[in-house]
Tab-separated table of C-alpha atoms in Angstrom:
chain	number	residue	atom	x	y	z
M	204	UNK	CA	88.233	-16.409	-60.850
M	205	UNK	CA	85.592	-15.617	-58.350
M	206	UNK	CA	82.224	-16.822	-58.557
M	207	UNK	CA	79.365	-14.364	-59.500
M	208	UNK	CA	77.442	-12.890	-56.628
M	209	UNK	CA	73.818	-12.438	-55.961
M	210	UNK	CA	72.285	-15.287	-58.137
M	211	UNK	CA	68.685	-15.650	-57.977
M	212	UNK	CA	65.778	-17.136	-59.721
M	213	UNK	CA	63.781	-14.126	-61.423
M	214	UNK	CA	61.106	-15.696	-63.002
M	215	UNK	CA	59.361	-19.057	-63.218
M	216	UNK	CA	56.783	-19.768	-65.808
M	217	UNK	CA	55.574	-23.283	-67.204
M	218	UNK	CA	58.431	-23.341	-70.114
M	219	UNK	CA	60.621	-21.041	-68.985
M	220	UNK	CA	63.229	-20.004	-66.145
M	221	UNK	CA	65.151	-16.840	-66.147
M	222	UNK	CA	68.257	-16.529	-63.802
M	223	UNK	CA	70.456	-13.333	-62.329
M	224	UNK	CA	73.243	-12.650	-61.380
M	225	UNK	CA	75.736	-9.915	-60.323
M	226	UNK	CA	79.745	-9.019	-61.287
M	227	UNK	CA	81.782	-6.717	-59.135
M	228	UNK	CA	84.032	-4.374	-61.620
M	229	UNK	CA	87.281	-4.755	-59.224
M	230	UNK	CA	86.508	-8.555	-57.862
M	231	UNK	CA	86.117	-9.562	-61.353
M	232	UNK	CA	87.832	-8.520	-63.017
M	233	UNK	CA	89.754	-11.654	-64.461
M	234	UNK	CA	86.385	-12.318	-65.311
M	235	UNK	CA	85.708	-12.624	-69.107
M	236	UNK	CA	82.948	-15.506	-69.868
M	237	UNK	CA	80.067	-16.967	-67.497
M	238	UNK	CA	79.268	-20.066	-68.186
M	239	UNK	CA	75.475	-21.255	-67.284
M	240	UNK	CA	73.886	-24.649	-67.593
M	241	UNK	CA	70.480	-26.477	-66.986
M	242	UNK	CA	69.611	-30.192	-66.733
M	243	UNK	CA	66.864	-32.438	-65.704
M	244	UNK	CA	68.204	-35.121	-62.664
M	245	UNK	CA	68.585	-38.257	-64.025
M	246	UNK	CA	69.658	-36.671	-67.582
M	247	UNK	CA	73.309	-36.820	-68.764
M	248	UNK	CA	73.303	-34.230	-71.043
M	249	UNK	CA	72.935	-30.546	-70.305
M	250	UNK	CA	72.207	-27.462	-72.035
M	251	UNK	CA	75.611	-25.220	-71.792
M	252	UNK	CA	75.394	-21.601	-72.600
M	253	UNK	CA	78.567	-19.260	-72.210
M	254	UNK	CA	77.947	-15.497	-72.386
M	255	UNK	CA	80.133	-12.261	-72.251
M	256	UNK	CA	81.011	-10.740	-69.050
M	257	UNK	CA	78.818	-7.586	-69.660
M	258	UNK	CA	75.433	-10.066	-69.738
M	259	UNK	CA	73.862	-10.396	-66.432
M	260	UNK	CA	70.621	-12.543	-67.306
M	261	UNK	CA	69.584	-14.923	-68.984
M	262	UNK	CA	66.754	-17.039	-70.011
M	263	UNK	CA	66.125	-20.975	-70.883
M	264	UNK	CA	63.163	-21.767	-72.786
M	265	UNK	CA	61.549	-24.499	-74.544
M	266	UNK	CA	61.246	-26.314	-70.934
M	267	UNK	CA	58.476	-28.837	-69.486
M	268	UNK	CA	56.027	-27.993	-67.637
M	269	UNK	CA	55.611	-29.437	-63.955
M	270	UNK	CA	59.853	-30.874	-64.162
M	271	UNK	CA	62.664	-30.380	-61.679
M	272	UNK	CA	65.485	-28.519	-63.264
M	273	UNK	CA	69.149	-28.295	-61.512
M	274	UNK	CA	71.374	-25.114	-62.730
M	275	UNK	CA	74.615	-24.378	-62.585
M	276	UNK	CA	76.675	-21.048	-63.062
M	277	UNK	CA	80.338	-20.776	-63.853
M	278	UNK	CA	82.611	-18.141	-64.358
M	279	UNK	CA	85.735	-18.479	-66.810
M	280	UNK	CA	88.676	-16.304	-67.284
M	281	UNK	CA	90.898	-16.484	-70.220
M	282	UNK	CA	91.802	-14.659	-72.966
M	283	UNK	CA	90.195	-14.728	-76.304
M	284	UNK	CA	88.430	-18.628	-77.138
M	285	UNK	CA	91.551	-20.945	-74.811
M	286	UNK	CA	90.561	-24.484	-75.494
M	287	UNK	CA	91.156	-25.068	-71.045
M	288	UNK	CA	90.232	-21.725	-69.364
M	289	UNK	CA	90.345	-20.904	-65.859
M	290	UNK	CA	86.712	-22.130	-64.310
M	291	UNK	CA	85.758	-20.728	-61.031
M	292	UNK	CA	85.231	-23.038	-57.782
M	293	UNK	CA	82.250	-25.090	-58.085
M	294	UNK	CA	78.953	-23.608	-56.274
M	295	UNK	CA	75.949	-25.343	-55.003
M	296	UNK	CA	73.189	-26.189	-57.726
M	297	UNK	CA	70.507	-24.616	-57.673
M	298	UNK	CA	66.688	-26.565	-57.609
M	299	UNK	CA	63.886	-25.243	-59.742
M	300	UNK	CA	60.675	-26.661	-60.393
M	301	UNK	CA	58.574	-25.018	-63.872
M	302	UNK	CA	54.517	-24.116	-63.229
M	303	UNK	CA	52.305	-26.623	-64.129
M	304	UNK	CA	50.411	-26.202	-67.043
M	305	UNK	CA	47.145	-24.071	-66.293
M	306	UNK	CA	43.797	-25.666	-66.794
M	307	UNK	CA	42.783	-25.855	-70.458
M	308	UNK	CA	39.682	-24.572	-72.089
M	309	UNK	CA	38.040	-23.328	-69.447
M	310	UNK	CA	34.446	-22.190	-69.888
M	311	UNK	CA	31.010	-21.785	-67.926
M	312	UNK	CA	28.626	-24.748	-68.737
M	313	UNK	CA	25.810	-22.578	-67.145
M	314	UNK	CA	25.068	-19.272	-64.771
M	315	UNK	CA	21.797	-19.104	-62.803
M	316	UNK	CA	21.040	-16.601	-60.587
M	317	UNK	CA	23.049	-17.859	-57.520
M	318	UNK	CA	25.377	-20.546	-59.338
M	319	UNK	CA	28.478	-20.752	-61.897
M	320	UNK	CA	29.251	-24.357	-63.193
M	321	UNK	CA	32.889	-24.446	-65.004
M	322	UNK	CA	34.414	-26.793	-66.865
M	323	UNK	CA	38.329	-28.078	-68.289
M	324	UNK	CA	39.773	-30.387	-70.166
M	325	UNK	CA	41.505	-33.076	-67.540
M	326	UNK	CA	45.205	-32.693	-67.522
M	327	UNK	CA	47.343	-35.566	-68.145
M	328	UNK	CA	47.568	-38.202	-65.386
M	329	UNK	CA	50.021	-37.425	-62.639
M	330	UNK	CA	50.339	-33.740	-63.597
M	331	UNK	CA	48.552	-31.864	-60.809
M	332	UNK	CA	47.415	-32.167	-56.957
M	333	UNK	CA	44.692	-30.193	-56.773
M	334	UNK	CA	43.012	-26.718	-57.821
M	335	UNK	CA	42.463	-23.345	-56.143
M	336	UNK	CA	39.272	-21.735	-57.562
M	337	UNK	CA	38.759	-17.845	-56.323
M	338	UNK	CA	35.547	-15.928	-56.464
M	339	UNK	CA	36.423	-12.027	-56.515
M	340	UNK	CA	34.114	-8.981	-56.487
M	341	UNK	CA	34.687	-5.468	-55.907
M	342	UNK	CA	34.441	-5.664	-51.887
M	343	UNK	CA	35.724	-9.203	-51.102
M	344	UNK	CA	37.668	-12.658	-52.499
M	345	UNK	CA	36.814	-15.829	-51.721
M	346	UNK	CA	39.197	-19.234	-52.147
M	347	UNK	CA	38.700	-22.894	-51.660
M	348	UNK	CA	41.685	-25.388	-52.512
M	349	UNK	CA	40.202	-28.552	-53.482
M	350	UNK	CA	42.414	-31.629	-53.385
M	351	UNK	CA	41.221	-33.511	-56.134
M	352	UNK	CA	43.937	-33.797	-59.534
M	353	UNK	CA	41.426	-35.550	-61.560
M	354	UNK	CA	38.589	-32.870	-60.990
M	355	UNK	CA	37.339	-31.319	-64.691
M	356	UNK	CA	34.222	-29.175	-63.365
M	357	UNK	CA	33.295	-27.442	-60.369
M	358	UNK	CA	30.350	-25.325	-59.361
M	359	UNK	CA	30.391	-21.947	-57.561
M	360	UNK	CA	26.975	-21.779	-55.319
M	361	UNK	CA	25.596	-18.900	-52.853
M	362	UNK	CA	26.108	-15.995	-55.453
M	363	UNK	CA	24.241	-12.941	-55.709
M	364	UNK	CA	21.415	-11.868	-58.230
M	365	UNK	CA	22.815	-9.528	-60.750
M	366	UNK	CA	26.255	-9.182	-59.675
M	367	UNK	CA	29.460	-9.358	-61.107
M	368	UNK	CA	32.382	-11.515	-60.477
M	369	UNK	CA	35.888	-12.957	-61.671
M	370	UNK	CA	36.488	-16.483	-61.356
M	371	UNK	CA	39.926	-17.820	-61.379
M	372	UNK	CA	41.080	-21.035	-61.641
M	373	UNK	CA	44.849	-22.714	-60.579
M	374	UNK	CA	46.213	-26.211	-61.046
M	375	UNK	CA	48.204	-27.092	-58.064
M	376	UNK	CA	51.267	-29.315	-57.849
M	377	UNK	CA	53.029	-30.906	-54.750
M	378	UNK	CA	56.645	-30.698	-54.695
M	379	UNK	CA	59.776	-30.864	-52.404
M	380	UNK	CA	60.210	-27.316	-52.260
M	381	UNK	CA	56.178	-27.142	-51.307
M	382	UNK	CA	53.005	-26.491	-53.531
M	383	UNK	CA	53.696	-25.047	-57.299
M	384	UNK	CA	51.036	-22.946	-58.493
M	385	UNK	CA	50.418	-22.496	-62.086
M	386	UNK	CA	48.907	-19.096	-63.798
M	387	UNK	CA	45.403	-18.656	-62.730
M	388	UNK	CA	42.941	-18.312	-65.755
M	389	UNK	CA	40.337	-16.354	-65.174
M	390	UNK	CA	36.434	-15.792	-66.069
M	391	UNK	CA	34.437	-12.486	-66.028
M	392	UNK	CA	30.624	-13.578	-65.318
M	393	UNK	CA	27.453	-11.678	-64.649
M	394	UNK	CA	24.639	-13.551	-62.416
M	395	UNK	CA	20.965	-13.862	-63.853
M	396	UNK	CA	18.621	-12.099	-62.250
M	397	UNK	CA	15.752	-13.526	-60.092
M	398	UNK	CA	13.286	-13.100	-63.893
M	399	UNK	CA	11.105	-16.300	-64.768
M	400	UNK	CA	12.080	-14.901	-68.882
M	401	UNK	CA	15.335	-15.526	-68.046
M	402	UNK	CA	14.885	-19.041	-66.802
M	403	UNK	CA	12.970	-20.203	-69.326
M	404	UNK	CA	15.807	-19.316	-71.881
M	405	UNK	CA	17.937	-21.998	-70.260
M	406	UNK	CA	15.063	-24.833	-71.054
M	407	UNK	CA	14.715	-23.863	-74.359
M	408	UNK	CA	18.193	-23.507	-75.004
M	409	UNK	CA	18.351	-27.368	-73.987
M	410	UNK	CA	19.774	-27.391	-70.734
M	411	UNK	CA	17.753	-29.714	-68.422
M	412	UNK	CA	15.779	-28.377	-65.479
M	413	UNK	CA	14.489	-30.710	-62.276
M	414	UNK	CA	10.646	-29.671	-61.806
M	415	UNK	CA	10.265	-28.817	-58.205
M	416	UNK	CA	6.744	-28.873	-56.158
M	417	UNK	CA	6.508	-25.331	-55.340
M	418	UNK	CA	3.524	-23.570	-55.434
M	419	UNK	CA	2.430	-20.533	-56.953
M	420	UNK	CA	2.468	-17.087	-55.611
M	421	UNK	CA	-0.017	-15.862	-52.690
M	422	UNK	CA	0.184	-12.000	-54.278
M	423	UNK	CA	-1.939	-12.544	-57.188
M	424	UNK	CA	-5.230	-10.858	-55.914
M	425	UNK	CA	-3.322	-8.150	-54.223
M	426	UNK	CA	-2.153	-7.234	-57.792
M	427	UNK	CA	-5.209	-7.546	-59.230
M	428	UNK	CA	-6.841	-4.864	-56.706
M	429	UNK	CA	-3.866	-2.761	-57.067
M	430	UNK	CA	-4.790	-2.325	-61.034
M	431	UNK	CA	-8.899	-2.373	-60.684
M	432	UNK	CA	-10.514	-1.455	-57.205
M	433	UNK	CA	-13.657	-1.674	-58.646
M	434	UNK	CA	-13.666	-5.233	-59.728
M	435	UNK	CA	-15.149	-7.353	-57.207
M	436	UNK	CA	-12.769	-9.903	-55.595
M	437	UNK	CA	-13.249	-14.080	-56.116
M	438	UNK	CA	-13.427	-15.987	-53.626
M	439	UNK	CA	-10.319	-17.783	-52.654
M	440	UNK	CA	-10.230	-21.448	-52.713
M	441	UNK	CA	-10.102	-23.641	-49.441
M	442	UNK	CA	-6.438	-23.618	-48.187
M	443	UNK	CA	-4.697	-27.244	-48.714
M	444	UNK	CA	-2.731	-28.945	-45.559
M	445	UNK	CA	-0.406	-31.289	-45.421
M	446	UNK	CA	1.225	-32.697	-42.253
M	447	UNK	CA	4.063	-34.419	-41.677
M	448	UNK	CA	5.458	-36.071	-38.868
M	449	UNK	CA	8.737	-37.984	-38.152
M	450	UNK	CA	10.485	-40.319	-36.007
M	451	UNK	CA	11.986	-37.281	-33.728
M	452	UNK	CA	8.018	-36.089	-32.840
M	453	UNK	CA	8.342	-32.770	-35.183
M	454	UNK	CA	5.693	-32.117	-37.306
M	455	UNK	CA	6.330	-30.178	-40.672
M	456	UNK	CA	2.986	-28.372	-42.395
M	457	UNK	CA	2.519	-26.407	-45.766
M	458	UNK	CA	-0.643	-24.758	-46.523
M	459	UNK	CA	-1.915	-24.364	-50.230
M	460	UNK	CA	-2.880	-20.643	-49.861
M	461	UNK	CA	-2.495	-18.081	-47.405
M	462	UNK	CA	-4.021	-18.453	-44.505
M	463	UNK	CA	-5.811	-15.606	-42.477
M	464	UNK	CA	-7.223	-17.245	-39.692
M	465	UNK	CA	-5.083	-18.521	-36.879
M	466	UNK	CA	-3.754	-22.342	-36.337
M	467	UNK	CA	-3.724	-24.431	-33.091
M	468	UNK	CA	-1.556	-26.902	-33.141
M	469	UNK	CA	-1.558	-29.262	-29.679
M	470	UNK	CA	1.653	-31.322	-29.075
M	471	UNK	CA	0.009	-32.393	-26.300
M	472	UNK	CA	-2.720	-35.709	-26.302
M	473	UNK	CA	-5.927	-34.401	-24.979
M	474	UNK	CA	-7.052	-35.693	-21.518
M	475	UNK	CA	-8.800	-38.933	-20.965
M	476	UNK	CA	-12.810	-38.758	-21.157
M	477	UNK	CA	-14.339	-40.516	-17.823
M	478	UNK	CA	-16.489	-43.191	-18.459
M	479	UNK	CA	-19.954	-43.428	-16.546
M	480	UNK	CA	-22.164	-46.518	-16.222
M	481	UNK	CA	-19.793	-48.937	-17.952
M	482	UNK	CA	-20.191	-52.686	-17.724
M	483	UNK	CA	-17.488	-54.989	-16.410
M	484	UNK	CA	-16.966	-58.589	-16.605
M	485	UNK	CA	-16.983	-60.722	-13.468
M	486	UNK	CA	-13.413	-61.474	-13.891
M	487	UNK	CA	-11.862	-58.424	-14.706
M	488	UNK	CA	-13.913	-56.998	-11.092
M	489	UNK	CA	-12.251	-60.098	-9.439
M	490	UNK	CA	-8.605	-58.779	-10.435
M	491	UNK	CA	-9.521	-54.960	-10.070
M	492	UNK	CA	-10.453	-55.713	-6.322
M	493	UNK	CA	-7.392	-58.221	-5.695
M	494	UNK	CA	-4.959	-55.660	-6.924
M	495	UNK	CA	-6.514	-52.753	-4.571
M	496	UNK	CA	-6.659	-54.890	-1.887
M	497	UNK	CA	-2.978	-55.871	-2.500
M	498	UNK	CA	-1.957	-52.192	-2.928
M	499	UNK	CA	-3.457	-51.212	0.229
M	500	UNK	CA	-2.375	-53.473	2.316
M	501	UNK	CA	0.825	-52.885	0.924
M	502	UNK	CA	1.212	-49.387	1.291
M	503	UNK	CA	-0.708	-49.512	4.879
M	504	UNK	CA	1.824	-52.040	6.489
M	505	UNK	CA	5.342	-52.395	5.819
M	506	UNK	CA	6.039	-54.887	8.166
M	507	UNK	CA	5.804	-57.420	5.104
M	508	UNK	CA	8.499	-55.860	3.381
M	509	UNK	CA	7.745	-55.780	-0.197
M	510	UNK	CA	10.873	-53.963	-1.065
M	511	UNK	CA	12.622	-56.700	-3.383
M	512	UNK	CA	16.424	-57.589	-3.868
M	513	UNK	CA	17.568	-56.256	-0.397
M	514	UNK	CA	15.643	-53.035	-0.489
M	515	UNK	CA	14.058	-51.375	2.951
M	516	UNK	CA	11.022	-49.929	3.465
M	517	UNK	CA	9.896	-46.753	4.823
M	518	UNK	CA	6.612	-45.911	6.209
M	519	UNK	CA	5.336	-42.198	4.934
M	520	UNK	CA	2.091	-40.851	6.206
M	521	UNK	CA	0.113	-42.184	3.517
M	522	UNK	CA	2.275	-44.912	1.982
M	523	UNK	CA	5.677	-46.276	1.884
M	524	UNK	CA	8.459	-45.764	-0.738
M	525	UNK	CA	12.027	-48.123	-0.891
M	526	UNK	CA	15.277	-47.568	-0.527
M	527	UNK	CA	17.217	-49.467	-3.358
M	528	UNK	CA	20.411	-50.796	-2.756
M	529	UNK	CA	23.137	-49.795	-5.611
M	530	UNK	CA	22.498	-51.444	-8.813
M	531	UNK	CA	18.953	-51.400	-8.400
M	532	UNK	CA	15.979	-48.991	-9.392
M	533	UNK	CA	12.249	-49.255	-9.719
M	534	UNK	CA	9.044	-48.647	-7.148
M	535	UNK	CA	10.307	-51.778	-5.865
M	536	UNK	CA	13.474	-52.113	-5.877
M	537	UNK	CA	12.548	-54.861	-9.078
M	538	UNK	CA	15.125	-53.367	-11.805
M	539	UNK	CA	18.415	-54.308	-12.180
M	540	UNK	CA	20.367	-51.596	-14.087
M	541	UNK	CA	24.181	-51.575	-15.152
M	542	UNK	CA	26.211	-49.001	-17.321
M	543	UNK	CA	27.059	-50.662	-20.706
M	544	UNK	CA	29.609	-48.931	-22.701
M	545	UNK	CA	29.305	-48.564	-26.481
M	546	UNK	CA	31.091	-46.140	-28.981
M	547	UNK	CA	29.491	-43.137	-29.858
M	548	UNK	CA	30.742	-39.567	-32.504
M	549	UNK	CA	30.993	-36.266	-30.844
M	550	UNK	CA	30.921	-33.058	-33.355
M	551	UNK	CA	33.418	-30.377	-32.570
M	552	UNK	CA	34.860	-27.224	-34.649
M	553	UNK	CA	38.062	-25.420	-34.947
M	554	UNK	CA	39.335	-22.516	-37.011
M	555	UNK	CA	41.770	-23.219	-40.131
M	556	UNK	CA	43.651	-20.507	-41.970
M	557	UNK	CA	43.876	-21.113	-45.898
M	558	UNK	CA	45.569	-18.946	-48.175
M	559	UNK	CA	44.151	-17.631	-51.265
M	560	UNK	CA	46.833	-16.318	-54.245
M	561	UNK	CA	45.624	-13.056	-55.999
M	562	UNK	CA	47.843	-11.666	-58.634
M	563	UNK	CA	50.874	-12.988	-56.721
M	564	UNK	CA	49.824	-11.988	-53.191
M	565	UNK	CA	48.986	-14.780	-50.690
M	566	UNK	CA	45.930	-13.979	-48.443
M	567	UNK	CA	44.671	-15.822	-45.753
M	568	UNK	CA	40.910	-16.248	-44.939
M	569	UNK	CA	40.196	-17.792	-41.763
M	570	UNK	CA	36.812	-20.663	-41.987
M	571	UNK	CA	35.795	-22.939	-39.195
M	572	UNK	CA	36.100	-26.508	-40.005
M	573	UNK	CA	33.781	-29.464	-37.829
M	574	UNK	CA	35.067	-32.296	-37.064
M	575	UNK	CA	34.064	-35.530	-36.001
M	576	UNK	CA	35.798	-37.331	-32.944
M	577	UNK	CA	35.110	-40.791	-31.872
M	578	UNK	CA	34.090	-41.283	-28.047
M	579	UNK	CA	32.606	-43.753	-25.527
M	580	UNK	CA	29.059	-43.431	-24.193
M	581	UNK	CA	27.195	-45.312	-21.589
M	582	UNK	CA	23.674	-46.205	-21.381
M	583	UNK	CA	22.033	-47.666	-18.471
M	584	UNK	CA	20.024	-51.061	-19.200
M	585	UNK	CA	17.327	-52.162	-16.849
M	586	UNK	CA	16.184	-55.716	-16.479
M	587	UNK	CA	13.487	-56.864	-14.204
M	588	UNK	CA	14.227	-59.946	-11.761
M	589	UNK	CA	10.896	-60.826	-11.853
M	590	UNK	CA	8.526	-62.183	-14.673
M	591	UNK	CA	8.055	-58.406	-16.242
M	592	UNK	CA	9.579	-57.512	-19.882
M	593	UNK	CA	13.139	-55.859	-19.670
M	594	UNK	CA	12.810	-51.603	-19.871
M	595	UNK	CA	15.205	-49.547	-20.690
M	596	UNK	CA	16.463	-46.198	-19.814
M	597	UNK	CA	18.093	-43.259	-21.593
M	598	UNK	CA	21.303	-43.215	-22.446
M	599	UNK	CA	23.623	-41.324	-20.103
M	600	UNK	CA	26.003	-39.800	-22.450
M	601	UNK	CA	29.058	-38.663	-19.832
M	602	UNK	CA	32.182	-40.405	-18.888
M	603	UNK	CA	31.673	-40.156	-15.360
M	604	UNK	CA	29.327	-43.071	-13.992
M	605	UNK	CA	26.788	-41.517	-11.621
M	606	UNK	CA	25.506	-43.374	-8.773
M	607	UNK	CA	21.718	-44.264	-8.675
């Protein structure tokens, strides 16, 4: 006989599979029996079911969840129950992989005002890849896959105050065939609102609570007035600063109380204050006088050359400047500088598509992703030739080697 047309999968769940399929009334009609079967690879035995030409579905249950099943569908023609019937050609098997199961037990640990934390029991080792948990509300969804099989909480942050949402939850399994989802459970949750009542119920409840230096409110008195305008207003206690300053030269303040009067803050070190009539030693005249004479001499005459390292002088109108020769930097010509290579991160983004399942529709929400690429930066090192301490310059962080 002919084999049936239009077989299909119908419906997948985490114990279950339910097949189709479709017999033409003149094609066949030899057709009295199909014969449809199910195994696991690797297993010799198989569960055989025959049923009466008129049935056109069917259903295997009691199945694992997470397995690769292989199924096979037969027809027979024959009269009556004939010990050999007449089997239709062989047809390719077909592959089916059933849902893992879906997390168990799920439950919120604790809702704040702009945070969810959920929790699961862990699934057995091996079982699932990963989990796709799905924040909906009325005007938008929001999905993040995370790769992790042996994750058993997760926390959902940047809420809203008072608002509504639906959290879902799906255990995700790698396959040939691709990713096999199981059936989301979900959660209906409502936000706290912003209401120091309704954080204290959390602490007494038991739930532990890190103390945070934050100080109070600056709207007190403004209250007060509001209520009594007669009452005479206290004076406000001096405003507390603190400063802070690190390594990159910012400097971070807080103030105690508000502040009416204005703050003038110099980044800027204030100029030098001349000194009049001061005293100095014998010695330290000897050396100031020696190193103006030197200097002018120097920068009157530049027959003497004091360009160093091959450098040439040229007379201006008041003094001289050199010309280095490449390699070399400085005044004088006295730094010796070379590129020195050394490995360096650059930051970079790019935009990812990820798709989100919602009652059995796949969405795709676009996020940008950064990324950190290794590359090669060169800094320029400076090292006097004469008896002076090495300097160094700033790094020049381009691939292309300008010359000095």
């Amino acid at each position: 006989p002919r084999p049936v047309e239009g077989f299909e999968i119908t419906n997948v769940t985490a114990s279950a599979i339910t097949v189709q399929w479709a017999l033409h009334r003149l094609k066949h009609s030899t057709v009295s029996r199909v014969r449809v079967s199910i195994r696991q690879p690797g297993d010799l035995a198989e569960r055989t079911v025959e049923l009466n030409s008129s049935v056109a579905q069917y259903t295997f249950l009691d199945l694992q969840p997470g397995e690769r099943y292989i199924v096979h569908v037969t027809t027979l023609s024959g009269l009556g129950m004939e010990d050999h019937p007449s089997e239709s050609l062989a047809t390719a098997p077909f592959h089916v992989w059933t849902k893992p199961l879906p997390p168990q037990n799920l439950t919120t640990s604790r809702v704040t005002a702009t945070t969810v934390s959920m929790a699961w029991e862990q699934p057995p080792a091996g079982t699932v890849e990963g989990y796709i948990i799905n924040v909906t509300t009325a005007q938008s969804v929001k999905s993040r896959y995370v790769p992790n099989g042996k994750l058993m909480s997760y926390t959902v942050r940047d809420l809203l105050p008072g608002q509504q949402y639906r959290l879902s939850v799906t255990a995700v399994q790698n396959t040939e065939q691709g990713q096999v989802h199981s059936e989301p459970i979900h959660l209906h949750i409502t936000t706290l609102q912003r209401d120091g009542a309704l954080e204290r119920r959390w602490s007494q409840a038991g739930h532990p609570r890190v103390l945070r230096n934050r100080l109070p409110p600056a709207f007190l008195p403004e209250l007060r007035l509001l209520a009594d305008h007669d009452t005479a207003e206290e004076p406000s206690p001096a405003p507390r600063f603190t400063e802070l300053v690190d390594g990159r030269g910012r400097i971070s303040a807080r103030f105690g109380t508000a502040l009416s009067k204005s703050i003038t803050v110099k980044t800027q070190p204030e100029a030098p204050v001349k000194l009049e009539n001061v005293e100095v030693s014998s010695q330290g005249r000897l050396a100031l006088q020696l190193r103006e004479a030197k200097n002018k001499s120097e920068g009157q005459n530049c027959s003497t050359n004091p360009c160093r390292n091959g450098g040439s002088c040229t007379r201006d109108t008041k003094s001289y400047h050199c010309d280095c020769r490449p390699g070399f930097k400085g005044q004088l010509c006295e730094l010796a500088c070379k590129k020195v290579p050394h490995s360096c991160t650059r930051l970079y983004s790019e935009t990812k598509s990820f798709p989100v399942w919602e009652g059995g529709t796949c969405h795709y929400l676009y996020r940008r992703v950064y990324k950190v690429h290794q590359d090669v930066c060169y800094k320029e090192n400076c090292e006097n030739t004469g008896s002076e301490k090495p300097t160094s310059r700033k790094p020049n962080n381009s691939h292309t080697l300008k010359k000095p």
